[in-house]
Coordinates of C-alpha atoms and ligand atoms in Angstrom, one line a residue:
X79 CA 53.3 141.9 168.7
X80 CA 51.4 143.4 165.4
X81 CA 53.7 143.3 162.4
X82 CA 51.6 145.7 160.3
X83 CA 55.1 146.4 158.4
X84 CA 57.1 143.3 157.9
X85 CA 60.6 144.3 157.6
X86 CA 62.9 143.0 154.8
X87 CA 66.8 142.8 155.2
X88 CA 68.2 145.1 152.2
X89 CA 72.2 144.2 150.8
X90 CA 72.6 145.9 148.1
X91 CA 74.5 148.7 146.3
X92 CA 74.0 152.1 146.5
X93 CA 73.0 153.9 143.0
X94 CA 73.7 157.7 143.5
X95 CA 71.6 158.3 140.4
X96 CA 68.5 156.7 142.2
X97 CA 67.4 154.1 139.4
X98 CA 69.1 151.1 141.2
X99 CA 70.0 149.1 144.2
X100 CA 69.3 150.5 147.6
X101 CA 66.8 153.2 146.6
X102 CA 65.4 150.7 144.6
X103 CA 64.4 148.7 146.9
X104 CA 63.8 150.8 150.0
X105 CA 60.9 152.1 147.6
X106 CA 59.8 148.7 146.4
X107 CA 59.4 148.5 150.0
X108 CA 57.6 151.0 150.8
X109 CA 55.1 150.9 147.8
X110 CA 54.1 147.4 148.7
X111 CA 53.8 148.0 152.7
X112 CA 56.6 146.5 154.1
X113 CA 59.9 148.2 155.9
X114 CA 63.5 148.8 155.2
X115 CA 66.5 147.6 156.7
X116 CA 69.6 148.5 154.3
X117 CA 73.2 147.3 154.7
X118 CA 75.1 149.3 151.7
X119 CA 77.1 146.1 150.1
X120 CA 79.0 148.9 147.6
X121 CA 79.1 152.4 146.2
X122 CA 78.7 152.9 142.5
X123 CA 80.1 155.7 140.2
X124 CA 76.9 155.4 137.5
X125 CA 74.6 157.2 135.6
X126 CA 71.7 156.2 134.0
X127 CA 73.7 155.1 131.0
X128 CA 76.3 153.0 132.9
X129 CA 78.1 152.0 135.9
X130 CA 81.8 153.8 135.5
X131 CA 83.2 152.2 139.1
X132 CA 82.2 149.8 141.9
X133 CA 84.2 149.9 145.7
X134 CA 82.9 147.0 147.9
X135 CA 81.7 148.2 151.5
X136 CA 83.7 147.4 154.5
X137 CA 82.9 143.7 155.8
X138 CA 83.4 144.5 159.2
X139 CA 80.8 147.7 159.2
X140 CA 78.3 145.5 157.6
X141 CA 78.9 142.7 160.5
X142 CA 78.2 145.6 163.0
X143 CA 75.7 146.9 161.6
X144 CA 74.0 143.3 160.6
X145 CA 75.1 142.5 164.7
X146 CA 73.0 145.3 166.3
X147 CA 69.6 145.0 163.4
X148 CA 69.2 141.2 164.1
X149 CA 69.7 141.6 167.9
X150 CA 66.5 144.2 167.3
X151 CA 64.5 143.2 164.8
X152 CA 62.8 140.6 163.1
X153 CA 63.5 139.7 159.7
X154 CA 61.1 138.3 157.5
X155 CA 62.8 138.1 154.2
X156 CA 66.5 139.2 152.9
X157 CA 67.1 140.2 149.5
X158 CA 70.4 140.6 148.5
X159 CA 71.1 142.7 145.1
X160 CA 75.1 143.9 143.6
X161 CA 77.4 142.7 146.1
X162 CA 80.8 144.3 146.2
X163 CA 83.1 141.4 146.3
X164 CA 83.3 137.2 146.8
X165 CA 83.8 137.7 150.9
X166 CA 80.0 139.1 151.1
X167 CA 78.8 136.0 150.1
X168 CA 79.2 134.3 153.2
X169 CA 78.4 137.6 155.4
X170 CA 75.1 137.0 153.2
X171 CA 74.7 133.3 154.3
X172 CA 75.4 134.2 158.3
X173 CA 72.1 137.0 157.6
X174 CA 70.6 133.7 156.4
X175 CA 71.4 131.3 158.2
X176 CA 70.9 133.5 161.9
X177 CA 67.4 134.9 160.5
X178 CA 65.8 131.7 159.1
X179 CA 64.2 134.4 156.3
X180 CA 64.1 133.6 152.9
X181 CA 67.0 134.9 151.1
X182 CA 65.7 136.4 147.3
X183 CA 68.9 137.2 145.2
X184 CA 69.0 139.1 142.2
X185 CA 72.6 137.8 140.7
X186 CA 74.2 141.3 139.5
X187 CA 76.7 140.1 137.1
X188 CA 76.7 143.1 134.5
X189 CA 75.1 146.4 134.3
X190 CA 72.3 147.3 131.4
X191 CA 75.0 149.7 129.9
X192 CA 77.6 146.6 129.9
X193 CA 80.1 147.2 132.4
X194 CA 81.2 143.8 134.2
X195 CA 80.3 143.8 138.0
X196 CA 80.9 140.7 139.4
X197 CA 84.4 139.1 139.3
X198 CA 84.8 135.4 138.6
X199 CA 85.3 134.8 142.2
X200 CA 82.5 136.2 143.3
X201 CA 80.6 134.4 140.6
X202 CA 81.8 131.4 142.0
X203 CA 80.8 132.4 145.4
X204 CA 77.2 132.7 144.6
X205 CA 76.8 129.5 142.5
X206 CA 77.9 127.5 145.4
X207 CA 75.6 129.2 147.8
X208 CA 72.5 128.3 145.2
X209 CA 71.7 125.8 147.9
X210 CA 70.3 128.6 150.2
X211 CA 68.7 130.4 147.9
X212 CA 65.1 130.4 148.1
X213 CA 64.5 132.8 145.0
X214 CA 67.1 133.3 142.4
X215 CA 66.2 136.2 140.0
X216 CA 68.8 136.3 136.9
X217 CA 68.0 138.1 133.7
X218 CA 68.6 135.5 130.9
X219 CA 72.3 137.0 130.4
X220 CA 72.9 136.2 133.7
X221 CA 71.0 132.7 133.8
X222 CA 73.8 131.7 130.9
X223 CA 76.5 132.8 132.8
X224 CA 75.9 131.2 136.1
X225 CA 74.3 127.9 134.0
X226 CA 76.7 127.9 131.5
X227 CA 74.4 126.3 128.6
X228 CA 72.4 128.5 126.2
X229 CA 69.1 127.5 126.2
X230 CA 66.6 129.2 128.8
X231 CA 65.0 126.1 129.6
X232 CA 68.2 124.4 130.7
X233 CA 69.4 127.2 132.3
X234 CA 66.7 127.0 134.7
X235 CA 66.7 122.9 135.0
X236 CA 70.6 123.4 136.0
X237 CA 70.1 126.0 138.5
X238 CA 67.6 124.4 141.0
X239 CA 69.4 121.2 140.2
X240 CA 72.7 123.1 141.8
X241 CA 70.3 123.8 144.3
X242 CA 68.0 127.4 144.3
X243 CA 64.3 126.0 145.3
X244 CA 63.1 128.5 143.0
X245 CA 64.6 130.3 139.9
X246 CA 62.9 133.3 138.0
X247 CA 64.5 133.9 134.8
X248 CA 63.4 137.3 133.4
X249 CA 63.6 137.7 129.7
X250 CA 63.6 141.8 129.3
X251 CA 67.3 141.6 128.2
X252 CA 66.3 139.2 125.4
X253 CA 66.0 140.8 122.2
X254 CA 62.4 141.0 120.7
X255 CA 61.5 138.8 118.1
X256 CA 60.0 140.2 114.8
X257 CA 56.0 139.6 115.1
X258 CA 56.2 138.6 118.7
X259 CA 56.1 141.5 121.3
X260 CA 56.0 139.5 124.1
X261 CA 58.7 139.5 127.4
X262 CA 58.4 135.9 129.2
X263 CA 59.9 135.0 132.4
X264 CA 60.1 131.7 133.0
X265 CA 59.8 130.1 136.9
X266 CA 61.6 126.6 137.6
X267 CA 60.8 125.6 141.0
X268 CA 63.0 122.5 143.2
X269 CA 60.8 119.8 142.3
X270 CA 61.1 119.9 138.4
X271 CA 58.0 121.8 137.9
X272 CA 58.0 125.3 135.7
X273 CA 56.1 127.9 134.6
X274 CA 55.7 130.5 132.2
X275 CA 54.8 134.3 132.6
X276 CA 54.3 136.4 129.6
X277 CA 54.4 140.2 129.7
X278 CA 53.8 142.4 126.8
X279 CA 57.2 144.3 125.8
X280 CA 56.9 147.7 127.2
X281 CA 58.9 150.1 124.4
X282 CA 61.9 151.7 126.0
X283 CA 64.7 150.3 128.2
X284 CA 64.9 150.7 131.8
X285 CA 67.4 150.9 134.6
X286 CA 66.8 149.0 137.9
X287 CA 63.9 147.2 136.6
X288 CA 65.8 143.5 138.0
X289 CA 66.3 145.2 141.8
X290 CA 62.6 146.4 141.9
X291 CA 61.6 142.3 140.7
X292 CA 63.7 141.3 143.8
X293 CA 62.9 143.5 146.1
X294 CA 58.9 143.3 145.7
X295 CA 59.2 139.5 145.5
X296 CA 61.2 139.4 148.9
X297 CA 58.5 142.4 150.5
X298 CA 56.0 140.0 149.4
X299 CA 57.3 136.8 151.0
X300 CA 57.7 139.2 154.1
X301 CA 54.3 139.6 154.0
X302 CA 53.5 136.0 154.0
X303 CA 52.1 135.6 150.6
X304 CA 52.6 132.1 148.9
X305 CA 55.7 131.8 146.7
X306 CA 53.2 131.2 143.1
X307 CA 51.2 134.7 144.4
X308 CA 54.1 136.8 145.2
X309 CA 56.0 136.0 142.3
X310 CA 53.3 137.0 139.9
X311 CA 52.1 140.1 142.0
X312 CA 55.9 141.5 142.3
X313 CA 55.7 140.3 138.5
X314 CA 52.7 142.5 138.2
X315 CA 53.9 145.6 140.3
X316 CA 57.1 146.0 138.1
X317 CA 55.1 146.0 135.1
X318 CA 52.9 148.6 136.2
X319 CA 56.2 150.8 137.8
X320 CA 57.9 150.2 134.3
X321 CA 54.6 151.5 132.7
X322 CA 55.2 155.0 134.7
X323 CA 59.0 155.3 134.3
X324 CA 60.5 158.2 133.7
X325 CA 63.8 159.6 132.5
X326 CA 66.0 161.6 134.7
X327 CA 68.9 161.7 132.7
X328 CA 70.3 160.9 129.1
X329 CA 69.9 156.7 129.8
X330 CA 67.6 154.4 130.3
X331 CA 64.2 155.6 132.5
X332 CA 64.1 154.8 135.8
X333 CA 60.8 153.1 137.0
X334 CA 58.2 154.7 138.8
X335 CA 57.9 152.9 142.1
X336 CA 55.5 154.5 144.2
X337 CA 51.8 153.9 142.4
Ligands
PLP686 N1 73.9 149.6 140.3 C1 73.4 148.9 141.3 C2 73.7 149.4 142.7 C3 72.6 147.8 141.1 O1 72.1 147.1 142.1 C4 72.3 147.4 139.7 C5 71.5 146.3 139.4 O2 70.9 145.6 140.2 C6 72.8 148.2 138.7 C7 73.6 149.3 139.0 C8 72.5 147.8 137.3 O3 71.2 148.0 137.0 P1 70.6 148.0 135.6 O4 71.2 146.8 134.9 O5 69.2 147.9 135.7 O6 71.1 149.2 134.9

């Protein structure tokens, strides 16, 4: 059968505001010609400034929901964004482990405005399923915290040593250096090898610009691209989306998805 759509496997949370999470990626998605399955992990109390609450999803919805969409469907890549607590992980790894797609995870440990969204055990949860990751996305913030060591470089080293095949650090959270206007993002990949991307800093700050990296990268892989092209295109495609971003509120903009 034609697959003129490849379908990617959604778990993320839901962002009423629209910037983040689920609506996100459903128009990641779309934009780049591939189709949404969603399985809502959480629902957020947010606005574009911050996220004020989190309340995880109900595991046993998700399993029948998950139960009837892989019995239909076929799954070509998973990308798994905010998870609402440390028992989705392994809900997550059942999705992986029954569909044989690639599994992209954007780590959500903290929102742009600051608020804490992952507790230590479900921090814990993720770093020991690094192993099935095929594409890690942390922001640099988020690299330290699941690396625990400072520097970039060894953040990445550590975390496809603890397993990911392939770790894309993103360095928009990093502050900009005087005379150097320059955001890099920085790909480690299983066997030892690394490289750099370099973006120019885009003024402003922006809110769901990690889910839309994710989601494009996994649309990407559904689409069979090679990992080296569909890291730089989703690379490409946020830059542009984060070029045409707009603000809806008093916050950060939200970026515009749909070219
Ligand atoms: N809310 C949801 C549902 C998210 O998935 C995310 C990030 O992935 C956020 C909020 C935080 O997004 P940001 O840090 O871009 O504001």
């Amino acid at each position: 059968m034609s697959d003129p759509r490849p379908t990617v496997l959604f778990v993320s949370g839901h962002d009423p505001g629209g910037g983040a999470g689920i609506q996100a990626d459903i128009e990641t998605a779309l934009s780049l010609g591939g189709h949404a399955l969603t399985l809502i992990s959480a629902h957020t109390v947010q606005d574009t400034r911050d996220v004020a609450g989190v309340r995880a999803a109900d595991l046993p919805l998700l399993r029948e929901q998950a139960a009837l969409l892989l019995a239909d469907t076929r799954i070509r890549a998973i990308k798994v964004g905010l998870l609402g607590e440390a028992e989705q992980v392994p809900f997550v790894l059942e999705l992986e482990r029954r569909t044989g797609a690639p599994l992209v995870v954007d780590p959500v440990l903290r929102a742009g405005g600051g608020t804490e969204l992952a507790s230590a055990r479900l921090i814990d949860a993720l770093k020991d399923a690094l192993p099935r990751i095929e594409v890690l996305t942390p922001n640099a913030a988020e690299a330290r915290r699941l690396a625990g060591v400072d520097d970039l470089e060894a953040c990445g080293k550590a975390l496809v040593a603890a397993g990911a095949r392939n770790v894309l650090i993103t360095g928009g959270d990093e502050p900009a250096r005087s005379g150097d206007d320059a955001v890099i993002n920085r790909w480690h990949r299983q066997d030892g090898t690394k490289r750099a991307f370099s973006w120019p800093r885009l003024a402003g700050t922006f809110h769901g610009a990690g889910c839309t990296l994710a989601a494009a990268i996994a649309t990407l892989l559904a689409q069979g691209l090679p990992m080296a092209a569909a890291l730089a295109d989703a690379q490409a495609y946020v830059h542009g989306a984060l070029g045409r971003s707009f603000a809806t509120g008093r916050g950060r903009l939200i970026p515009g998805r749909r070219p």
